[in-house]
Short mmCIF file of C-alpha atoms in Angstrom, two decimals:
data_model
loop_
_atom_site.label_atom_id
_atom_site.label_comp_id
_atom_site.label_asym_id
_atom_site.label_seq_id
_atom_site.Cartn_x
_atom_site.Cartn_y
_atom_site.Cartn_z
CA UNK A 563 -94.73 56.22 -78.78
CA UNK A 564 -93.39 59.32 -77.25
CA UNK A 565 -89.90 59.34 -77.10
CA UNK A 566 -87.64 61.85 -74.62
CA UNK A 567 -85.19 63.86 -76.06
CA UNK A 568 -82.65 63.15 -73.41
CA UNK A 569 -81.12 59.74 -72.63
CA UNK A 570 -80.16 58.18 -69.25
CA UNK A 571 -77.00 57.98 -69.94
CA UNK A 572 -77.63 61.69 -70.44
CA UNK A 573 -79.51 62.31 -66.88
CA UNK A 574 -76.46 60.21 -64.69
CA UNK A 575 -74.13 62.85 -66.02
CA UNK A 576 -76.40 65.79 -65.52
CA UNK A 577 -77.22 65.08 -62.28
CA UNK A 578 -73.13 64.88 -61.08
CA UNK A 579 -73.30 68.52 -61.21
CA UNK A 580 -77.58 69.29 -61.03
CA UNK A 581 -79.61 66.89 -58.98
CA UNK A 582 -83.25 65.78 -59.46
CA UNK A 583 -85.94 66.98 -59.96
CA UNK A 584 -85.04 69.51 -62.94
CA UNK A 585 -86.57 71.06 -65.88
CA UNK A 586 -84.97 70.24 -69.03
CA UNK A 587 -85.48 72.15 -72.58
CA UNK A 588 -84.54 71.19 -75.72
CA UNK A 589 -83.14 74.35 -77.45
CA UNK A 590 -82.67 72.74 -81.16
CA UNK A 591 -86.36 71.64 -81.03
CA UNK A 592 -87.31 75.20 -79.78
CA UNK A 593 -85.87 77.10 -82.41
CA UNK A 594 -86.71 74.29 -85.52
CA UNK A 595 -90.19 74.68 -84.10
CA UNK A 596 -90.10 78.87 -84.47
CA UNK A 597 -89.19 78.38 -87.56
CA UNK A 598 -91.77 75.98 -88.78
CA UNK A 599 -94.48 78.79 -86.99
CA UNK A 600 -92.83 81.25 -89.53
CA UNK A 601 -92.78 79.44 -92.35
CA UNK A 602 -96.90 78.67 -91.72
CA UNK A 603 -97.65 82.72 -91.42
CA UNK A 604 -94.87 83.88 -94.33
CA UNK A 605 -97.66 84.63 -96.48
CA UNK A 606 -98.49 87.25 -93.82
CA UNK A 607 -95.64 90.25 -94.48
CA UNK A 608 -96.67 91.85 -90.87
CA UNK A 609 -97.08 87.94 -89.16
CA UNK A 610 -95.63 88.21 -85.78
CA UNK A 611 -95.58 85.78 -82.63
CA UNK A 612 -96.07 86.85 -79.17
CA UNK A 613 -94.98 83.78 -76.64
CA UNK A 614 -97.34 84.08 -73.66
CA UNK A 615 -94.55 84.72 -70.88
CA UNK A 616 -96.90 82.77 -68.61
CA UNK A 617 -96.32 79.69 -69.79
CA UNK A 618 -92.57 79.73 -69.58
CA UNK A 619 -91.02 83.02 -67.92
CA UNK A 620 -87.46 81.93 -68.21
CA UNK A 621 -85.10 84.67 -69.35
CA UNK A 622 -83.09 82.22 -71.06
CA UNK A 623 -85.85 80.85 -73.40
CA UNK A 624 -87.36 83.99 -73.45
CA UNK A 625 -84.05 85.03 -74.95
CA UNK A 626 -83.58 82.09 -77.31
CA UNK A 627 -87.38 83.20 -79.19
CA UNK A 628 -86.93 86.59 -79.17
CA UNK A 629 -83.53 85.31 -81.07
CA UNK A 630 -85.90 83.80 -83.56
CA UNK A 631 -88.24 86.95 -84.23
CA UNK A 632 -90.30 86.38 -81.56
CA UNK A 633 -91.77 89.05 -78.91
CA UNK A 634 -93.85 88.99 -75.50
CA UNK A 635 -96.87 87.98 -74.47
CA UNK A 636 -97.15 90.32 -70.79
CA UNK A 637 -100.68 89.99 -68.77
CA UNK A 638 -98.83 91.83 -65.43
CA UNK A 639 -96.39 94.01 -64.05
CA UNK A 640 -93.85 91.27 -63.46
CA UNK A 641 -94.10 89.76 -66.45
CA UNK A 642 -93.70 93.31 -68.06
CA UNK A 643 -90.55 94.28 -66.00
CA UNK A 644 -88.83 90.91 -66.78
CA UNK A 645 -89.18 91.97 -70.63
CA UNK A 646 -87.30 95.12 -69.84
CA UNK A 647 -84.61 93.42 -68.00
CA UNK A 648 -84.08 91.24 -70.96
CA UNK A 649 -84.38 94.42 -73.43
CA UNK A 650 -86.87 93.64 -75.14
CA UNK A 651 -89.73 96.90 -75.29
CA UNK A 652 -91.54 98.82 -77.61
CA UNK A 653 -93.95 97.03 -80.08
CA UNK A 654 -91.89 93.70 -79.19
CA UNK A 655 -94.38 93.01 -75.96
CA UNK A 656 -97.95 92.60 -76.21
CA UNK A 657 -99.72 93.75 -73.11
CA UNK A 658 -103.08 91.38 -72.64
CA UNK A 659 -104.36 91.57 -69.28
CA UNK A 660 -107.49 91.66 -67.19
CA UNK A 661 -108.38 93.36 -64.29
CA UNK A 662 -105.96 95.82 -64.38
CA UNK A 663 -104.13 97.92 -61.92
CA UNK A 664 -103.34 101.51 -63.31
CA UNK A 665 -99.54 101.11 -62.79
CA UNK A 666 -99.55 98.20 -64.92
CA UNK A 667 -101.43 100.16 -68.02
CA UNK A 668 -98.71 103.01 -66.71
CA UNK A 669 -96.01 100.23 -66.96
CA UNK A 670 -97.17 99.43 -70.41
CA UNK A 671 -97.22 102.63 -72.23
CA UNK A 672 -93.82 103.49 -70.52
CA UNK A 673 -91.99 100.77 -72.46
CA UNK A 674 -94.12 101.14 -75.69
CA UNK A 675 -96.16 98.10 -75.77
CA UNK A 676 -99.21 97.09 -77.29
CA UNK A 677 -102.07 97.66 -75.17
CA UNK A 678 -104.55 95.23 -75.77
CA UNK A 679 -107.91 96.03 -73.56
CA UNK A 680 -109.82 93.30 -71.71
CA UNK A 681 -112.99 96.24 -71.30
CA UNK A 682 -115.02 98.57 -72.45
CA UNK A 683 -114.64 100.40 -69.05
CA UNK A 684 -110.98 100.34 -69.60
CA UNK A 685 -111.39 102.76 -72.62
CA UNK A 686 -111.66 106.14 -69.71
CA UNK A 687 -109.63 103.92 -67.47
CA UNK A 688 -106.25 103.58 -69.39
CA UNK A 689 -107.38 106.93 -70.54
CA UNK A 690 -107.56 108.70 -67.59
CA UNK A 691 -104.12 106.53 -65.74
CA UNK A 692 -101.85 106.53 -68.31
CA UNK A 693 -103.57 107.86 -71.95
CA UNK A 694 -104.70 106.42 -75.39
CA UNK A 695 -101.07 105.34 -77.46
CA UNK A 696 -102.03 105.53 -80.83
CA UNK A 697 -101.78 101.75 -81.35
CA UNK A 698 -104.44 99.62 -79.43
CA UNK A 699 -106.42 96.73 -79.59
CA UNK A 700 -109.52 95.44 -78.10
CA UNK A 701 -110.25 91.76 -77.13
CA UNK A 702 -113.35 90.58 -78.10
CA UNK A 703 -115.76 87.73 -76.61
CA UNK A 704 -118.58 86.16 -79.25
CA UNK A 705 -120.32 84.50 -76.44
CA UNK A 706 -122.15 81.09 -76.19
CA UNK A 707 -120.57 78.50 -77.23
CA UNK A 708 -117.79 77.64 -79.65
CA UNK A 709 -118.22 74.20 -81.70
CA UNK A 710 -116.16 72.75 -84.62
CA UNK A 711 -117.73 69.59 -86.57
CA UNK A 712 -121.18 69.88 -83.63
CA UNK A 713 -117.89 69.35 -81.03
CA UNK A 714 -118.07 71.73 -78.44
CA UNK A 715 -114.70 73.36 -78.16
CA UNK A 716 -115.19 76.00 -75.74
CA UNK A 717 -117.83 78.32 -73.55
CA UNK A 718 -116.82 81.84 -74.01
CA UNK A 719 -119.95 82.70 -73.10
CA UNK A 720 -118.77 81.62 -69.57
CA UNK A 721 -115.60 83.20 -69.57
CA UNK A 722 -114.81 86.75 -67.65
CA UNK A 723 -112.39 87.82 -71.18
CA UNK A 724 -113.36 90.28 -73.56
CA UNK A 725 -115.91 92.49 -74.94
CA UNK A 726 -119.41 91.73 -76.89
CA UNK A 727 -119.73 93.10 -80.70
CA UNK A 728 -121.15 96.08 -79.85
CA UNK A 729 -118.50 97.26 -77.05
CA UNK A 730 -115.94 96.71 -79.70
CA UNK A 731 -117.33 99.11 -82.04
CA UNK A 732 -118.48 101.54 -79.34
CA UNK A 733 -114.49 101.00 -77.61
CA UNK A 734 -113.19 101.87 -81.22
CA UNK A 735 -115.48 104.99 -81.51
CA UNK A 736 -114.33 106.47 -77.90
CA UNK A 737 -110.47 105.37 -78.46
CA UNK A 738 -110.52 107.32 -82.07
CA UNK A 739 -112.04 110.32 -80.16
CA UNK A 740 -109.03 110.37 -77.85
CA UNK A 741 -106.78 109.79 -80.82
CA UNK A 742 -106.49 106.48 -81.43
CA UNK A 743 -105.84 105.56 -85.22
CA UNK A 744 -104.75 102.17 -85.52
CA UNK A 745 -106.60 99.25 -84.01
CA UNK A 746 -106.05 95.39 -83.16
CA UNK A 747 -108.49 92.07 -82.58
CA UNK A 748 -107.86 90.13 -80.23
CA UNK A 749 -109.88 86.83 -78.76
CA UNK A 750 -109.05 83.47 -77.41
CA UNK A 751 -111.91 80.80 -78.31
CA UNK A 752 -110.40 77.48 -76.67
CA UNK A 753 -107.74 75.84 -74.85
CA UNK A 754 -105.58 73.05 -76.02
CA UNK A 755 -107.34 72.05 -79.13
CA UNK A 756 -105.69 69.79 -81.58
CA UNK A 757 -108.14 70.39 -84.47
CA UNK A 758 -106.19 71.63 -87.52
CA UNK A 759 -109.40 73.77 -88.06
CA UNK A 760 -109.83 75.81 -84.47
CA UNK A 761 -107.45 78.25 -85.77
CA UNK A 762 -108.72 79.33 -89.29
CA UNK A 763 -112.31 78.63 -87.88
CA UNK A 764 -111.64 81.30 -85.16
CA UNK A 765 -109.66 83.60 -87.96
CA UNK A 766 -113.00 83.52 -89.85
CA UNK A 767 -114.77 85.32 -86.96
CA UNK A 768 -112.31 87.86 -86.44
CA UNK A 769 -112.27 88.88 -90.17
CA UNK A 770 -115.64 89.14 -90.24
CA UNK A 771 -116.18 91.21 -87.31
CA UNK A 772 -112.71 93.26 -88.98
CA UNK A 773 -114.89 93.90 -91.87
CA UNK A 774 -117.74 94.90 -89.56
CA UNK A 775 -116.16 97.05 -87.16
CA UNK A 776 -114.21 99.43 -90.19
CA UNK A 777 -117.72 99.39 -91.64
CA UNK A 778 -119.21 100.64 -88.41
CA UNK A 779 -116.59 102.84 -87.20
CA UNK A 780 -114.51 103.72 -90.41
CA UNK A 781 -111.20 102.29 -87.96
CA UNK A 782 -108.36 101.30 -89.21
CA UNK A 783 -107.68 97.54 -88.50
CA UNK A 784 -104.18 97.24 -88.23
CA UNK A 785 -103.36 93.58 -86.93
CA UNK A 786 -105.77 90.67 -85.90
CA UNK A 787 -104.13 88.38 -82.74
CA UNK A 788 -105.55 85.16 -83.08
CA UNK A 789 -103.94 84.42 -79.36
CA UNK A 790 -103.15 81.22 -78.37
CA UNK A 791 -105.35 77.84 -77.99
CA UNK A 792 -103.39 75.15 -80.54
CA UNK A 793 -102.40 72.76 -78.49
CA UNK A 794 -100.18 69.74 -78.49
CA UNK A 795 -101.09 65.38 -78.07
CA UNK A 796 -100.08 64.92 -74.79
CA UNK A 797 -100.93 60.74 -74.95
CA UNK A 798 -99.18 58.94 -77.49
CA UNK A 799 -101.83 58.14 -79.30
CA UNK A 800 -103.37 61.61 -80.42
CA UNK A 801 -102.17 63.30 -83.69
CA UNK A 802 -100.28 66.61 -83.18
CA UNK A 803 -101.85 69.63 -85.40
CA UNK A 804 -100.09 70.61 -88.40
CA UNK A 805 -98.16 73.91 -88.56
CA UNK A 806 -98.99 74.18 -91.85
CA UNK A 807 -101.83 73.23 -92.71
CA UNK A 808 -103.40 75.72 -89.86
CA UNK A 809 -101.25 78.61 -91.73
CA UNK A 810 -102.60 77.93 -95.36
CA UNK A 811 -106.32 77.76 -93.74
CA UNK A 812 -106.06 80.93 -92.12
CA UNK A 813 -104.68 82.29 -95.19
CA UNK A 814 -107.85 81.34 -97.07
CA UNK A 815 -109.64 82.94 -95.00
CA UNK A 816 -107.90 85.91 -95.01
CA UNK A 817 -108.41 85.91 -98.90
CA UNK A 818 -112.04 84.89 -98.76
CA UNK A 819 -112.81 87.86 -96.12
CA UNK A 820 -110.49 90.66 -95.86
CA UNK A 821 -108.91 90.74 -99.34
CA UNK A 822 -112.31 91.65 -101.29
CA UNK A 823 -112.81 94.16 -98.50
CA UNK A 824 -109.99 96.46 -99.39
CA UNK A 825 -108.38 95.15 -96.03
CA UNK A 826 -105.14 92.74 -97.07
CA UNK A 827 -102.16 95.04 -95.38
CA UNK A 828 -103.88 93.33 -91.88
CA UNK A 829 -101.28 91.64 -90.06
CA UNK A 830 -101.53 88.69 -88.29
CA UNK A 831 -100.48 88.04 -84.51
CA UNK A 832 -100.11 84.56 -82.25
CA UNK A 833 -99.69 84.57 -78.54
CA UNK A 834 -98.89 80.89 -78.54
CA UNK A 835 -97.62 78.93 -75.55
CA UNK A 836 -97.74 75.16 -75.16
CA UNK A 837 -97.46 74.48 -79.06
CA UNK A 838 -94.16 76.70 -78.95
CA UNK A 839 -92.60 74.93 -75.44
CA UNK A 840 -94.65 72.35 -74.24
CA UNK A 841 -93.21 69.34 -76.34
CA UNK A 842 -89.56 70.64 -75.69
CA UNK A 843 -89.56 70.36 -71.97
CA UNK A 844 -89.36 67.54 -70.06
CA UNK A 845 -89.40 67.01 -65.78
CA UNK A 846 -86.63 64.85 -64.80
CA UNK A 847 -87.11 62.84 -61.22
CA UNK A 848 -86.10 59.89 -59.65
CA UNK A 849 -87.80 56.96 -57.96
CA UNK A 850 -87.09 57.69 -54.12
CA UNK A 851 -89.25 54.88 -52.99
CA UNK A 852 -91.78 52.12 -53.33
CA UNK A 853 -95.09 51.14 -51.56
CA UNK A 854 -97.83 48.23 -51.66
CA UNK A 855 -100.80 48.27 -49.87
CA UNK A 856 -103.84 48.54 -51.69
CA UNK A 857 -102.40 49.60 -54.80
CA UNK A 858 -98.57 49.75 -55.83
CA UNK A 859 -97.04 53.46 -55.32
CA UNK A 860 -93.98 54.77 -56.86
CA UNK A 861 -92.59 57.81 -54.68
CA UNK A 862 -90.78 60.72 -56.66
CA UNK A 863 -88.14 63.59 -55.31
CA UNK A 864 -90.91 65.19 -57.40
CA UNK A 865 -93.97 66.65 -56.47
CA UNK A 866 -97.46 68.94 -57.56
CA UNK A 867 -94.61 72.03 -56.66
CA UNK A 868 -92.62 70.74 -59.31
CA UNK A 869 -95.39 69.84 -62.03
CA UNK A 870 -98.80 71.37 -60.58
CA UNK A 871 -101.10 70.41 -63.99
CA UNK A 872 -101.98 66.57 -63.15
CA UNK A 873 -102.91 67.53 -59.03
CA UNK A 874 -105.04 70.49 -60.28
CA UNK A 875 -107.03 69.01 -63.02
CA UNK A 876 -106.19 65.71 -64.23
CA UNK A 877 -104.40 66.25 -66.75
CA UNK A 878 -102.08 63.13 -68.47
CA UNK A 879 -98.46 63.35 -68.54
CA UNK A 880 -96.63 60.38 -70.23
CA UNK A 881 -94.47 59.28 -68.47
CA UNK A 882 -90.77 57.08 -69.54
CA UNK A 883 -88.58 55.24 -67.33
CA UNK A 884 -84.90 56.01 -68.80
CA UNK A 885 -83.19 52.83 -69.36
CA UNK A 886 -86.60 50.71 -69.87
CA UNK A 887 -88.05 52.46 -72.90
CA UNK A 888 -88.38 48.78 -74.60
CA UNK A 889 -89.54 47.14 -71.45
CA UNK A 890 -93.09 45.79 -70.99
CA UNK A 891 -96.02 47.85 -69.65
CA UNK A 892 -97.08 45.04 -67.24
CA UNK A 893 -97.21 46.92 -63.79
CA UNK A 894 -99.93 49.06 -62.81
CA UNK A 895 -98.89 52.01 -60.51
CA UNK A 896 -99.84 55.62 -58.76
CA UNK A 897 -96.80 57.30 -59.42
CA UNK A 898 -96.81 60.26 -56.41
CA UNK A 899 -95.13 63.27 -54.55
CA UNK A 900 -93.72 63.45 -51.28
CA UNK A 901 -97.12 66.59 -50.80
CA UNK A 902 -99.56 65.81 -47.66
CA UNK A 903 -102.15 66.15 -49.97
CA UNK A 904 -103.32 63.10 -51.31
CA UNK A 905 -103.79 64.81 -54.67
CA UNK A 906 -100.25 64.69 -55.18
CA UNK A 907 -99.80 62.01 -57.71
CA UNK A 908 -98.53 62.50 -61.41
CA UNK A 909 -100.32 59.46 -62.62
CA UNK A 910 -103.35 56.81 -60.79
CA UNK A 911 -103.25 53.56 -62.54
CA UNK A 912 -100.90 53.93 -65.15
CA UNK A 913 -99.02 50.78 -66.76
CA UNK A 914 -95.22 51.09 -67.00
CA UNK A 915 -92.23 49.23 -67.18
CA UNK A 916 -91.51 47.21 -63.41
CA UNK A 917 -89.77 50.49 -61.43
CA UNK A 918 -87.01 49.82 -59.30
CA UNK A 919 -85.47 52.24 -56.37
CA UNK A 920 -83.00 54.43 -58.35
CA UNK A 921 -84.68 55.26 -61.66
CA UNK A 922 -85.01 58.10 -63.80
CA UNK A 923 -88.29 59.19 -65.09
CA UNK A 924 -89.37 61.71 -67.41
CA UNK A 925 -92.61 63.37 -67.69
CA UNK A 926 -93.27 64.71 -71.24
CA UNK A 927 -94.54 68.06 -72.48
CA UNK A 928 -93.84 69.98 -69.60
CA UNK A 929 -92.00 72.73 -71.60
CA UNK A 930 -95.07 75.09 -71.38
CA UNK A 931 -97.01 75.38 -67.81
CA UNK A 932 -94.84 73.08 -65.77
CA UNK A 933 -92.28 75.08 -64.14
CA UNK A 934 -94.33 77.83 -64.30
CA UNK A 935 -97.08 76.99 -62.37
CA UNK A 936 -95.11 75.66 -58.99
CA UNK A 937 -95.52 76.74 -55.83
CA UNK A 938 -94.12 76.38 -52.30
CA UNK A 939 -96.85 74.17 -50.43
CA UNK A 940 -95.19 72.16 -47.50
CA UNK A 941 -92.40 74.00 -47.71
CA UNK A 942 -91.28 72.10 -51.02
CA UNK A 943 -88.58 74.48 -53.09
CA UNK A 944 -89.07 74.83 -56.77
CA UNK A 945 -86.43 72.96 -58.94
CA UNK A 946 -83.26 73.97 -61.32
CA UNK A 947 -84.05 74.80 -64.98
CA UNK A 948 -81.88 73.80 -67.45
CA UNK A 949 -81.14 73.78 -71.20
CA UNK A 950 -79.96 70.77 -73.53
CA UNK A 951 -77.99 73.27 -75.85
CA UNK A 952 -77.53 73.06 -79.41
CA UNK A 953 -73.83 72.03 -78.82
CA UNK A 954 -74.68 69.14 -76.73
CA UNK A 955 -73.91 71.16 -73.60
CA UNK A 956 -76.10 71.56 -70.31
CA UNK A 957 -76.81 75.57 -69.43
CA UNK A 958 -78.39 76.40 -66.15
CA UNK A 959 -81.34 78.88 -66.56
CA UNK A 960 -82.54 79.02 -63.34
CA UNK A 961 -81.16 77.54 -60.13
CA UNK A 962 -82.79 75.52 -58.00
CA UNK A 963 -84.58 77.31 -54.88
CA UNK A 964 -83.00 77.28 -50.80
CA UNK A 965 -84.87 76.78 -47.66
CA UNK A 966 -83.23 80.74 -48.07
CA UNK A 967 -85.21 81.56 -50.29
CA UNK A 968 -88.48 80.68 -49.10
CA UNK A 969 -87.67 82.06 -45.85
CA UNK A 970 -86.22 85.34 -47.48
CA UNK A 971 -89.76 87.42 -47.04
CA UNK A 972 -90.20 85.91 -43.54
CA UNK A 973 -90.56 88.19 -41.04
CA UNK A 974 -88.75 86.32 -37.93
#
């Protein structure tokens, strides 16, 4: 069973002062989760964890992980200017985009970031906009396909990230000649997995092609980003990956590959995202109406603008009706949005508790790409963040949008 971390008792006071829909984080979980990443990687003296911004660019977490040791993930200007406003520069923000406009790589090297390149053309690129820092990294792309246990995981082969072996070495050869001396790996295999074995499988090809590269190029390899890509159960039934366990098998890999080749000062870097938020948010709504026609619909003051991921591609959500966690699972419902698309639904078919007019729901694991990814279709206004403090207390971290607002770059 998954069980929310806020109660309805809970919701009917929030909503007095914030009403539904809202975004709801759980900072306690947050931070005992940072932790446990830490503990994984302490082998590691130069382990570091870059949260993709992407997945939750809310100053306030932002500011609660960068608390815990934590620095940036940036893949855009925005992204990079909202790190500055919250002070956080320097070798704190890892810059991985693609595509790249010059006054983003200019952006970059102003604040001191990590400059991790998506291509080989980018070498005389970020070279010619904005110059070599003497601290890069390259992001590499194996190709074909990527398969743990004959389960394919991924297609990288198919995917527009990254450079092939041999760019990387001839990328490390042009950055030394423009004064480049330390060097990163970076790649990003597979989305979502919940193998314990994706990451020290993938930390097995980037030590190898470490070893390969310094052997090619005589660079110095000075950190190895294994990105992002562990994921989180979102159904109740799937088994969560273990912190730990993926920390001590990257570590044996690390001593299997790098140690006998003189290379064990290599530091390690994560850019995770939905394993450090996703369980710890929630999206409150509640049930504005009912309908029965072909098939029993539950109508939300939530919609796809509010939680985009199950309209775009499926994916499942659990879903608990506050007051009714103990209650059967003997209706079948499409629980929707208000969207005219017909798209709009959170869940098709799904069994939960009889739903009355009134209630609270909560849709799990939306602490990582939920807010995030909302938009302003139909004119529907992206909600209120808030955090569940560690005192008990509610914080606003973001209010919820105005009509104002979405008409403030009108031109009337």
């Amino acid at each position: 069973m998954k069980e929310p971390f806020v109660t309805l008792e809970q919701v009917r006071e929030i909503v007095k002062t914030h009403p539904t829909p809202f975004h709801l984080y759980d900072e306690t979980a947050i931070r005992e989760n940072v932790r446990r990443l830490r503990a994984a990687f302490a082998w590691n003296p130069g382990f570091k964890e870059y949260f993709a911004v992407k997945a939750t660019p809310t100053p306030g977490i932002l500011k609660i992980l960068h608390e815990e040791g934590c620095g940036v993930d940036c893949a855009s200007l925005t992204e990079l200017l909202l790190a500055e406003r919250l002070g956080i520069v320097g070798e704190e923000i890892m810059f991985s985009s693609n595509v790249t406009p010059a006054e983003e790589f200019v952006k970059a090297r102003e604040l001191g970031a990590i400059i991790n390149l998506d291509d080989l053309s980018h070498v005389d690129f970020l070279a010619e906009t904005a110059g070599i820092p003497e601290k890069i990294s390259c992001r590499y792309n194996p190709g074909g396909v990527f398969a743990l246990d004959n389960e394919i995981m991924d297609n990288p082969g198919d995917a527009k990230y990254g450079m092939t072996a041999e760019q990387m070495a001839e990328a490390y050869t042009k950055l030394m000649a423009y004064g480049a001396k330390e060097f990163g790996i970076h790649a990003f295999l597979a989305s979502n997995t919940i193998k314990d074995d994706y990451y020290p499988a993938l930390a097995a090809i980037l030590f190898e092609l470490a070893v390969d590269l310094h052997k090619k190029t005589g660079a110095k390899i000075g950190f190895i980003n294994l990105s992002g890509g562990i994921g989180i159960p979102h159904k109740p039934d799937e088994r969560g990956n273990d912190i730990a366990v993926i920390g001590a098998g990257v570590r044996a890999a690390y001593e299997r590959i790098l140690v006998p080749a003189g290379m064990g000062d290599v530091a390690i870097y994560t850019e995770l995202g939905r394993f450090m938020l996703g369980p710890y948010g929630c999206l409150v709504s509640r049930v504005l109406h009912k309908k029965d026609i072909y098939k029993q619909y539950v109508g939300l003051d939530a919609c796809a603008a509010n939680l985009m991921r199950p309209a775009l591609y499926g994916s499942y959500h659990h879903i608990t009706v506050l007051g009714k966690e103990d209650a059967p699972l003997d209706h079948v419902y499409d629980v929707t949005g208000s969207l005219c698309e017909n798209n709009d639904k959170f869940a098709i078919d799904r069994s939960l508790p009889e739903i009355a007019i009134g209630d609270y729901v909560v849709f799990h694991d939306t602490g990582a790409h939920g807010h995030a990814m909302g938009y302003t279709y139909n004119g529907k206004l992206r909600s209120a963040e808030l955090l569940l403090a560690a005192d008990g207390s509610i914080e606003l971290l973001r209010r919820a949008e105005t009509p104002e607002d979405y008409f403030a770059t009108m031109i009337f």
